[in-house]
Every structure is written in C-alpha cells, then in structure tokens.
Coordinates of C-alpha atoms in Angstrom, one line a residue:
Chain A
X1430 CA -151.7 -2.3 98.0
X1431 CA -151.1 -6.2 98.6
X1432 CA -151.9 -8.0 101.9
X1433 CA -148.5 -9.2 103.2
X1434 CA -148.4 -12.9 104.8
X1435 CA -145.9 -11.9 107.2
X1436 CA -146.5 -16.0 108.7
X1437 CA -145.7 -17.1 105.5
X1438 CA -142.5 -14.8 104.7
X1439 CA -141.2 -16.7 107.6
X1440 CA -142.4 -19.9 106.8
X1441 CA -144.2 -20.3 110.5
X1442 CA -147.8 -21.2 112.0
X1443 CA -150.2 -18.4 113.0
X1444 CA -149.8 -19.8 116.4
X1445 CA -145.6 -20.0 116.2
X1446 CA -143.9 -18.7 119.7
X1447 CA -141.7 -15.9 119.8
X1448 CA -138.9 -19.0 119.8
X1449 CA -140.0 -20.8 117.0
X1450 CA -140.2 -17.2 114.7
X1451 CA -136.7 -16.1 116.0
X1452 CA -135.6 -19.6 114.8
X1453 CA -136.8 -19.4 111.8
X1454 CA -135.8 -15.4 110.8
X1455 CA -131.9 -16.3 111.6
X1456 CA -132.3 -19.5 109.6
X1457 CA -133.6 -17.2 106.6
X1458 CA -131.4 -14.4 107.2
X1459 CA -128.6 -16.8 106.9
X1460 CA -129.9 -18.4 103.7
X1461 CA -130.6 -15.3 102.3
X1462 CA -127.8 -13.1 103.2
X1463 CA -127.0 -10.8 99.9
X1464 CA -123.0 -12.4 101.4
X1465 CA -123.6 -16.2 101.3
X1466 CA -126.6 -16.7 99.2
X1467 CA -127.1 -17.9 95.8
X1468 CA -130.6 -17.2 95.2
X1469 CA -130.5 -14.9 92.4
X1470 CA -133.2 -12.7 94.7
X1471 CA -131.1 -12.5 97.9
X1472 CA -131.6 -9.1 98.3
X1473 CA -135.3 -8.7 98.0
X1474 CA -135.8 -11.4 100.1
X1475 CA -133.9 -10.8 102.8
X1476 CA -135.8 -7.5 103.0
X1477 CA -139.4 -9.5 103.1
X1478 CA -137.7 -11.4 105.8
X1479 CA -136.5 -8.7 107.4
X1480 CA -139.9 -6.7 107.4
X1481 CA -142.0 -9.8 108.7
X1482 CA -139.6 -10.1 111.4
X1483 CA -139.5 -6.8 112.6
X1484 CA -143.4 -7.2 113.0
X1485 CA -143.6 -10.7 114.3
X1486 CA -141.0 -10.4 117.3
X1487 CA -142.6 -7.2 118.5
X1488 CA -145.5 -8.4 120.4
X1489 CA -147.5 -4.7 120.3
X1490 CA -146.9 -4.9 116.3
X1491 CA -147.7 -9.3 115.8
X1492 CA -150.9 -8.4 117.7
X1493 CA -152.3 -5.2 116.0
X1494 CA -151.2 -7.1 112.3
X1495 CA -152.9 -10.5 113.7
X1496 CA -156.3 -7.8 114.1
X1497 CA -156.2 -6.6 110.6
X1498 CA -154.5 -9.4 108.9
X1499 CA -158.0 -11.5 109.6
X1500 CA -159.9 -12.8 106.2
X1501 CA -157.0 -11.8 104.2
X1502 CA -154.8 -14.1 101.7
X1503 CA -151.9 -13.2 100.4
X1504 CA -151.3 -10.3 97.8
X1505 CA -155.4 -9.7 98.0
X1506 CA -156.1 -5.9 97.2
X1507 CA -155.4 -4.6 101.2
X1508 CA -157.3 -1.6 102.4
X1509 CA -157.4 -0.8 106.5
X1510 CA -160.4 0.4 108.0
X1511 CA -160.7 3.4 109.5
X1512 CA -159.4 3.6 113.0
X1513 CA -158.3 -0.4 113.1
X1514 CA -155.6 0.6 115.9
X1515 CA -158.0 2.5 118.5
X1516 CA -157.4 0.6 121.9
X1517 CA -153.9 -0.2 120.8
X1518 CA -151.3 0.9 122.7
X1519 CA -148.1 1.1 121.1
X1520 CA -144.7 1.9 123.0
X1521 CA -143.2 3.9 120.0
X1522 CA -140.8 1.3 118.3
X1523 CA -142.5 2.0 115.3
X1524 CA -140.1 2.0 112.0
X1525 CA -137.2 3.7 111.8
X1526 CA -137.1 6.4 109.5
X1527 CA -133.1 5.9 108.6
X1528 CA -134.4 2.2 107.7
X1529 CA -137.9 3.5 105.8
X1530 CA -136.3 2.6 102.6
X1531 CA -136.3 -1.1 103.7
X1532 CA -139.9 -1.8 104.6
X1533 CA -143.0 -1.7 102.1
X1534 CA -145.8 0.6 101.5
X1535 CA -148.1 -2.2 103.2
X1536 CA -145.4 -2.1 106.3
X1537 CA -145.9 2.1 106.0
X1538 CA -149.8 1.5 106.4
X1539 CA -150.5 -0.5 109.2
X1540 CA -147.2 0.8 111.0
X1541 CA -147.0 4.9 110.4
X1542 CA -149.0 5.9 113.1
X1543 CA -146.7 3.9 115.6
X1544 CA -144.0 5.8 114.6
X1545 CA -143.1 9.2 115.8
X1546 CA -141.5 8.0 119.8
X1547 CA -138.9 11.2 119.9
X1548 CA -136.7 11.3 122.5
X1549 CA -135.4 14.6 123.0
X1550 CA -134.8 17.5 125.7
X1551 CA -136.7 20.9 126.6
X1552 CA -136.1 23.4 125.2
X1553 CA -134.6 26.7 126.2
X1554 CA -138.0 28.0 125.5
X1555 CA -139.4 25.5 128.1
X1556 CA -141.0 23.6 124.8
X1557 CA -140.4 19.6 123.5
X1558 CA -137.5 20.0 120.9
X1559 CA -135.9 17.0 119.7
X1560 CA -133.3 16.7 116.1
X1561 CA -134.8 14.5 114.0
X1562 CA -133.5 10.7 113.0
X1563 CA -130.6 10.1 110.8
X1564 CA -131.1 8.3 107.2
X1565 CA -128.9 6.1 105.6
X1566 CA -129.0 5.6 101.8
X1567 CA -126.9 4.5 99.2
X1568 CA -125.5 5.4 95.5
X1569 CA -123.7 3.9 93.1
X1570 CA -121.6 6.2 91.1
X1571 CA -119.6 6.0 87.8
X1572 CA -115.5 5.3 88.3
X1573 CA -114.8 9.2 86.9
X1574 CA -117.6 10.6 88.9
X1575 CA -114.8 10.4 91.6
X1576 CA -112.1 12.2 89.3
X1577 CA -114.7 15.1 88.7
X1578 CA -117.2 15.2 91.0
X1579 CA -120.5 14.9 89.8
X1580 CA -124.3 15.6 90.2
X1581 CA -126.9 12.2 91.2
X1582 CA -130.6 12.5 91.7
X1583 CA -131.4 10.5 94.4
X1584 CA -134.8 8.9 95.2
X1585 CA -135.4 8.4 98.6
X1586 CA -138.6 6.7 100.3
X1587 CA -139.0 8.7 103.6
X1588 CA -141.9 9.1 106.3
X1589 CA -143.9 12.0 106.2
X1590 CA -146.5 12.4 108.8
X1591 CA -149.3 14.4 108.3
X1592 CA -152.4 16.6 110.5
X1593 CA -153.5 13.4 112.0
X1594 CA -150.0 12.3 113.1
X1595 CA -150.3 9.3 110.5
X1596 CA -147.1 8.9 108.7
X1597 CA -147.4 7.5 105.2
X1598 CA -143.8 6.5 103.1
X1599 CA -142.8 9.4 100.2
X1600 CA -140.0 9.7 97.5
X1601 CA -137.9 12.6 98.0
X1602 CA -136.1 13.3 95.0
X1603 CA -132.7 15.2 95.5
X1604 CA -129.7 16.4 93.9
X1605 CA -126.8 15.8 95.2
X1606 CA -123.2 17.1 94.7
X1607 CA -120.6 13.9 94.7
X1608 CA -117.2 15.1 95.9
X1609 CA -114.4 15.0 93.6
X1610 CA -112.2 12.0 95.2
X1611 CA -114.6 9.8 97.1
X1612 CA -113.8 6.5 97.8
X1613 CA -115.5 3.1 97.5
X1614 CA -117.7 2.4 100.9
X1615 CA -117.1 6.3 102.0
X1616 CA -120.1 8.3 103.5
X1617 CA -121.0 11.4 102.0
X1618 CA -122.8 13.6 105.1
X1619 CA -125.6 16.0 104.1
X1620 CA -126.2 17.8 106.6
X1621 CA -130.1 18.4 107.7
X1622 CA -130.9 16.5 105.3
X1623 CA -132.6 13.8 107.5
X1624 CA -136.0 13.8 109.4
X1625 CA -136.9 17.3 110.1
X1626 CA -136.6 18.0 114.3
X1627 CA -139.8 18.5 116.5
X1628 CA -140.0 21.3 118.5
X1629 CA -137.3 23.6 117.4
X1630 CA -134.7 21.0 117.2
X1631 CA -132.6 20.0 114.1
X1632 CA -133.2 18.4 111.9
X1633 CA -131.3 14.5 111.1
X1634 CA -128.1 14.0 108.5
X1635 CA -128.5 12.0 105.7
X1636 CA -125.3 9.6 105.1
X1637 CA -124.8 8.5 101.6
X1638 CA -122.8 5.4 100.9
X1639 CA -120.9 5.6 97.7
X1640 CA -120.2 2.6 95.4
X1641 CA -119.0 1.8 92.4
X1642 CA -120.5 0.8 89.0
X1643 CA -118.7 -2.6 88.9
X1644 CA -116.5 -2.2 85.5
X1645 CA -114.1 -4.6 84.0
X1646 CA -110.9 -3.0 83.3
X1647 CA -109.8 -1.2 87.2
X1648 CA -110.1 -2.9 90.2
X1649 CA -110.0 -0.3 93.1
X1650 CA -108.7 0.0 96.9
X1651 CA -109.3 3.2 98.3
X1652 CA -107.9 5.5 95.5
X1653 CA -105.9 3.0 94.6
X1654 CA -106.3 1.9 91.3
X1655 CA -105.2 -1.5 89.8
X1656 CA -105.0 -2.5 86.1
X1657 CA -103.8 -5.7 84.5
X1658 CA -101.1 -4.1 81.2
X1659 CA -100.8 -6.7 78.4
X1660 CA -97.9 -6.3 76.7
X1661 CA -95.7 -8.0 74.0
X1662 CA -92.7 -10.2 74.6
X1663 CA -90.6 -7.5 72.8
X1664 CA -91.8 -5.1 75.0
X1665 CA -91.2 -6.7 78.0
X1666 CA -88.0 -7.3 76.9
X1667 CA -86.7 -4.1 74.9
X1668 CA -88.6 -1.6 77.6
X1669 CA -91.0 0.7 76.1
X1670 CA -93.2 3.4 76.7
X1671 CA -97.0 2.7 76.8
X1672 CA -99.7 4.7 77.6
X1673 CA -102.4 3.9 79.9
X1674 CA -106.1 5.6 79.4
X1675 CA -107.1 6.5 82.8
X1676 CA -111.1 6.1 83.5
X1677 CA -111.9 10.2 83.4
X1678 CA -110.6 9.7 80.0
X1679 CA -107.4 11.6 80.3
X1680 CA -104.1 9.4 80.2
X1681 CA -100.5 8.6 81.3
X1682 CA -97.3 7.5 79.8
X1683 CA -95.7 5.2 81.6
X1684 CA -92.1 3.8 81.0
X1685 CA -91.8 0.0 81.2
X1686 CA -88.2 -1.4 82.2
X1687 CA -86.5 -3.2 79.8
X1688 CA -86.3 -6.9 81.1
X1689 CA -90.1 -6.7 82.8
X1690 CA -91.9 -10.0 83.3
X1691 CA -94.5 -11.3 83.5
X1692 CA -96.5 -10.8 87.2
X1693 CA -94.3 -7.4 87.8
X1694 CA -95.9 -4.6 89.0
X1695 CA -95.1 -1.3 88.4
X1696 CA -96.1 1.7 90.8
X1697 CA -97.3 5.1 89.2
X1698 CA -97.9 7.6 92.1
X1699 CA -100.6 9.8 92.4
X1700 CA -102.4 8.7 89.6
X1701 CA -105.1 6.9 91.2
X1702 CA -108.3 8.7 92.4
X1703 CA -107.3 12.2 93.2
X1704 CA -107.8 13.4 96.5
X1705 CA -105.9 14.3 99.7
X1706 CA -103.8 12.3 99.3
X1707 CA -104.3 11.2 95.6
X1708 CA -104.2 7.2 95.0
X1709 CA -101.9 5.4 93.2
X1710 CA -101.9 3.5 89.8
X1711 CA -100.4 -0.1 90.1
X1712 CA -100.0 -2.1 86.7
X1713 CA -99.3 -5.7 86.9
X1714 CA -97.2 -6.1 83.6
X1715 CA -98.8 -9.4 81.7
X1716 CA -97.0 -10.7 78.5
X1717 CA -98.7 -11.6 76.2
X1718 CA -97.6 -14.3 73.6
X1719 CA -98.4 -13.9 69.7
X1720 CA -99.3 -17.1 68.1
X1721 CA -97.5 -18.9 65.8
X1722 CA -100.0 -19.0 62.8
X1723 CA -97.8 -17.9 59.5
X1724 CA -95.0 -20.2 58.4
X1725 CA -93.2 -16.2 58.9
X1726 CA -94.2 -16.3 62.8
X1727 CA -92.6 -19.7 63.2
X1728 CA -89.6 -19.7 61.5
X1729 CA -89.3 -16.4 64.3
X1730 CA -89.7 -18.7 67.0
X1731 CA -87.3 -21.1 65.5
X1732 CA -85.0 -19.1 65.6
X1733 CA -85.5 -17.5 68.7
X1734 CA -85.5 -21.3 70.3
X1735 CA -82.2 -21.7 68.6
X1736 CA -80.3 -18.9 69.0
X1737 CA -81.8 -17.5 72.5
X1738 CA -80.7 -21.1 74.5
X1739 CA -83.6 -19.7 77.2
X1740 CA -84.4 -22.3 79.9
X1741 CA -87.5 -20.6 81.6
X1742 CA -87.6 -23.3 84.1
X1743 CA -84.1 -22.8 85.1
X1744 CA -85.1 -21.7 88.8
X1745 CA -88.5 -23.6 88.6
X1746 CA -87.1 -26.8 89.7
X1747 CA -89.7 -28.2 86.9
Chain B
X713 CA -135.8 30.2 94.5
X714 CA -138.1 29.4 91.3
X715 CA -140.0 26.8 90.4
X716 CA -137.2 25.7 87.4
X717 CA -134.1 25.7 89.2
X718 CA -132.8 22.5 91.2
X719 CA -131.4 23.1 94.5
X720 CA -127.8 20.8 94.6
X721 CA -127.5 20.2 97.7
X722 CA -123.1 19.5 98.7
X723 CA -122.1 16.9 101.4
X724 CA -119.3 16.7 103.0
X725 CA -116.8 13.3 102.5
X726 CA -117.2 11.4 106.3
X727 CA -113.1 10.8 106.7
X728 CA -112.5 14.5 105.9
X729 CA -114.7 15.6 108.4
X730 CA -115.2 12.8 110.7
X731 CA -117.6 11.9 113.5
X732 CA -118.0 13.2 117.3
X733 CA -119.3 10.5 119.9
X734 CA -122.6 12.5 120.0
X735 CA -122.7 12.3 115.9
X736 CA -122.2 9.1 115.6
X737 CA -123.9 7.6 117.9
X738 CA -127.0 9.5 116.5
X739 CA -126.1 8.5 113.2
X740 CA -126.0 4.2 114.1
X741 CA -129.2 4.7 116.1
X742 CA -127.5 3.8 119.3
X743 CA -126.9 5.3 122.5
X744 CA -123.2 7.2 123.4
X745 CA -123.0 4.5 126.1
X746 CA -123.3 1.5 123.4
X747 CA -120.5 2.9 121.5
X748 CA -118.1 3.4 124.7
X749 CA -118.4 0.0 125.7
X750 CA -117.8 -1.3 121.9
X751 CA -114.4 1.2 121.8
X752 CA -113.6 0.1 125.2
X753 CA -113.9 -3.8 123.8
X754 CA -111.8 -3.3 121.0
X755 CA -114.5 -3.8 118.5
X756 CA -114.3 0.1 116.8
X757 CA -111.1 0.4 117.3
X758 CA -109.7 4.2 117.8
X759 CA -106.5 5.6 119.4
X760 CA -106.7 5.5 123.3
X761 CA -107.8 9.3 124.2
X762 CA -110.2 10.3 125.7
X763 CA -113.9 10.1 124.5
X764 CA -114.1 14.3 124.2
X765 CA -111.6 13.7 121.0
X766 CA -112.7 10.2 119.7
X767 CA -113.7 11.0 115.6
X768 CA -115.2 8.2 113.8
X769 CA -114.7 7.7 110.1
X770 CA -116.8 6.0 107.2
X771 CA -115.5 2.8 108.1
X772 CA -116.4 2.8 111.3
X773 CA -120.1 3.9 111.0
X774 CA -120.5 1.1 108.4
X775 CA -119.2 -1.3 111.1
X776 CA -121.5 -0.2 114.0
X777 CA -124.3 -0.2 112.1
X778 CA -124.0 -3.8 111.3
X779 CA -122.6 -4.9 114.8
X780 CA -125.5 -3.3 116.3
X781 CA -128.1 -5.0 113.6
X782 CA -126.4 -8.6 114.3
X783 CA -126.6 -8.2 118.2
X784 CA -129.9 -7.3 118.1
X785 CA -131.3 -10.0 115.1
X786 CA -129.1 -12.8 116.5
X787 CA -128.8 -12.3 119.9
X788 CA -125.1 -12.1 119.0
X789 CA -122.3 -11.6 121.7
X790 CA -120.3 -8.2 120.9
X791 CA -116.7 -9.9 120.1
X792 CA -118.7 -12.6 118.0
X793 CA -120.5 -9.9 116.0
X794 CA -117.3 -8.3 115.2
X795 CA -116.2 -11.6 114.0
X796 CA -118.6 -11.6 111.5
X797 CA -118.0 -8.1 110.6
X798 CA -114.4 -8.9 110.1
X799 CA -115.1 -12.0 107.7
X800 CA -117.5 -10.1 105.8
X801 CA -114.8 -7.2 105.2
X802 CA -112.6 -9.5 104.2
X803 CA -114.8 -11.2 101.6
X804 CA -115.7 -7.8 100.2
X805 CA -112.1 -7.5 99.8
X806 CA -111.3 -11.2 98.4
X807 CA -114.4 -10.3 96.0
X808 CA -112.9 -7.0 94.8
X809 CA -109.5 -8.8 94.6
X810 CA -111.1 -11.6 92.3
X811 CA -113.3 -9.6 90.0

C-alpha cells in the first residue's frame, strides 16, 4: 500500500491552518468538480481531494495521520506499526460506511479502527442494538435492461471489522435483480443489504443508483424515449409507414402524415420504457435530402424546381 | 443453499415504494430534524401534510444527499445549496438534451 501526501493532495504546508486547508479544498473541489471540469481525471481527483480533506479538517484524524505520516514520501511502500493509535482518542467520526467506496485502502488503514461510533437505542432485551448505516452505490445498466429486467454483479468496497474491532475495506460481490422499467437517476432499495446492525438491530439498505450506458441513437427522459427519424423528401411528403427498431430489439410501425416536415414531432404512446405508467416514444421527423450526383438526379430537381413553383422562404421573411 | 448457486438478491424501485421521514433520513446520513427544516424551507419540496405521511422519492434522496454534502464542504447556506442543486439538474438535463 502507498503512503498518501494528504498536504500535497491539497497543495498546502505541513503547518497550513484549518483556514488555509478549507481554502484550498473548495478551490479544488471547484476545479475539479466531475460538473465544471475539464481535466480529463476529474473524477479521480476529486476523490483524492475529497479523502485528504476529510482527514485534514478533522483535527483528531490531521493529528493521528501527522504521527504516522513522519519519514514518509509520497507513494513509498506504507506499512503502520502495530498499535500507532494507542493514546488517541478519537470521537467516532470515523468513515462512513455508505461513502467506503470513496476513500482508499491507505484511508481504510490508518482510519478503520476510528470507525464503528453507533448511535442506537436499548433494546427490549435491555442490550445496545442499533440498524446498521445505509450504502449508496451506483450501476450503469444497458438501455433494454430497463425493458426486461436484468441480472448485474455488483462489486462493492465495504468495511468489515473484525475480533479486534479494526475494520479493513472488502469487495462484496452481489447479484442483483434490475427491475423491469427503471428509470435513469432512480434508486433501486435492497433491503438489509447495508452494514449489518449491532446488537440485535437491522441491518442498513443499500440504494442503487441506476444509469444509463450513454448510446447514440435514444436520448431518454424518464421513460421517455426520444429519436431523431430521417426520412426522405417523398416521404415526408407522400406519408408513409416506417418502422422504428426499439432498443430491446422488438419494433413499431409508425404512420407518418403526409405533408410532415422537417422539426415535427410525432408522439407514439406507451412505447417508451415500460412501466407503470409506460413512457412514450417521441420522433422528431428530419428530411433528409438526396444529392444531386447523376445527370438522372438533376434533371429530377429540375423539374421539380420548375414545375413545383415552391418558395420555402415564403413565411421566413428571408 | 450450495456452494454453486448465486443468491439474486431483488430491490425494490425507490418511487414505487417511496421513503418515510425515518427512512430517509437514515438513508442521507442526517437527522429527522435536518430534513424537517429543509421541507419546511422549500428546498425538498413535498405536498403540505403532515410529516407522519411525508414519502420521499429517488429524486429527492439524490438531492439531500448533495445539499447536505455542500453545506457541510462549503459552509453553504441552505437556499444557496439548493441553488447549486438546481443548476446542476438542469445541466444534467441540458447535457442529456445535447448529446
């Protein structure tokens, strides 16, 4: 495991004040938010960022890491010695275990044993019973995983603490059941699926946000579903029927008025992301114009310029 | 259960079966009082009943978990965390809209 240069992550002296390291985390947080930034890293870093802060603005944690951190450089081969936190006293603000994904091994070593602060009730039994934390995770899912359903294994990094009360980060693989008709952003809710309770008590949820793979051809609101239609200039202006492949690979026909232009959309109901209700399918109708490459094509057009007398800038003012 | 076969384990979809006061506060990390106050404010916005029948949906835990994370990073005033929370929803949106 590497030796993490928490100071440097945040770009501060050894000696910086609790001012000067707030300053600087919100200046990097706002550089590096996955929202704003261009750093092709954003996300990574704002996790380092986030990690050395949550250490540096705790006084309890700065000063225990300070201890240990002495004689090391960074990403040197880091190994604690044994009992480096006796005559600490730490409050219990350890690391949360919905947020355990977000911190490193390194993080996991020095900071396990802080965790574990439950707050919780007595029992019935006259015992300490408290429901374990919550966890938070996400998954990004195929666009006809949502039509079917389907089956992800999910790796999860999760505290476990062990004998000695010393908690260590494990992956947790699980398989998990997506709902047929989940949305984009919506929480799937496992039930005691979280941080096992102390003391009797039950045991935490684990929420699953669900996202997309981002693919070209849909765009997607809800179950909405949203697809650009090319179609020809005879088309548009004969009316046709086209059909439209759906992304669970099934399809639907779907009439297109004669006279459509270009920029109209047409409304199919219910054929967006099933579900209660089911979305809808929305095609904006785009015409798209051959080119003129044979002497055949052209003489077309000619005659279509002759004979059609079309002015499409009669209402454009142009 | 034997050693070959995988356990599936089946959520439920948050929105079906949405959130008490008690769940979701417990699911943002934050006590039931932090929540009243930000329903109270305006910033989760639910139909005025009374807290016994509040329900909180999918859209509302992903908001009060990053309220809560920008009021404590940033010092951040409530209404001016929701701000950000607003602009960033609505450059998801713009994103989705673009792409």
């Amino acid at each position: 495991m590497e030796f993490k240069d928490y100071y440097r992550t945040l770009g501060v002296a050894r000696t910086a004040s609790a001012d000067e390291i707030r300053k600087s985390y919100r200046a990097l947080a706002r550089k590096f938010h996955p929202d704003v930034s261009r750093e092709a890293d954003a996300e990574a870093r704002m996790k380092e960022v986030n990690e050395a802060y949550t250490v540096l603005s705790d006084p309890e944690k700065r000063a225990a890491y300070d201890q240990i951190g002495q004689g090391y450089r960074p990403g040197q081969e880091f190994r604690p010695p044994p009992d480096w936190d006796a005559g600490f006293e730490f409050s219990g603000h350890g690391f949360s275990p919905g947020n355990a994904s977000d911190f490193s091994d390194f993080f996991a070593e020095i900071f396990g044993r802080m965790g574990g602060a439950r707050h919780g009730a007595r029992s019935a039994h006259g015992g300490y019973a408290s429901q374990g934390e919550d966890h938070h995770a996400k998954v990004v899912i195929d666009l006809e995983d949502a039509w079917n359903g389907a089956t992800r294994q999910i790796s999860l990094r999760v505290p476990r603490q062990d004998a000695d009360g010393r908690v260590t980060l494990t992956t947790r693989t699980l398989n998990v059941r997506i709902p047929q008709g989940v949305k984009e952003g919506q929480m799937i809710r496992l039930a005691g699926q979280g941080t096992p309770g102390f003391g009797g008590g039950q045991a935490g949820d684990l929420y699953l946000e669900v996202h997309f793979q981002p693919q070209s051809r849909f765009r997607v609101v809800g179950r909405d579903l949203y697809l650009v239609l090319p179609v020809a200039p005879w088309e548009a202006a004969l009316g046709t029927t086209i059909e439209v492949g759906l992304p669970a690979g099934n399809a639907v026909k779907v009439r297109i008025p004669e006279g459509a232009q270009s920029g109209r959309q047409l409304k199919v109901k219910g054929k967006g992301i099933p579900g209660k209700p089911p979305g809808d399918l929305y095609l904006e109708i785009r015409v798209v114009v051959p080119e003129a490459k044979s002497p055949h094509a052209r003489k077309f057009y000619e005659t279509m310029a002759r004979e059609l007398a079309f002015d499409p800038r009669a209402h454009s003012g142009a | 259960m034997t050693r070959n076969e995988i356990e599936i384990i089946s959520g439920v979809l948050l929105d079906e079966v949405a959130l008490t006061l008690e769940e979701f506060a417990h699911a943002c990390s934050v006590s039931s009082e932090w929540v009243s106050l930000h329903v109270e404010a305006g910033i989760l916005s639910l139909p005025e009943i009374e807290p016994a029948r509040w329900r909180f949906s999918s859209r509302d835990l992903w908001r009060a978990r990053q309220l809560c994370a920008l009021e404590r990073d940033f010092d951040a005033l409530p209404d001016l965390a929701a701000l950000v929370i607003d602009l960033r929803e609505e450059i998801i949106s713009l994103r989705n809209r673009a792409s």
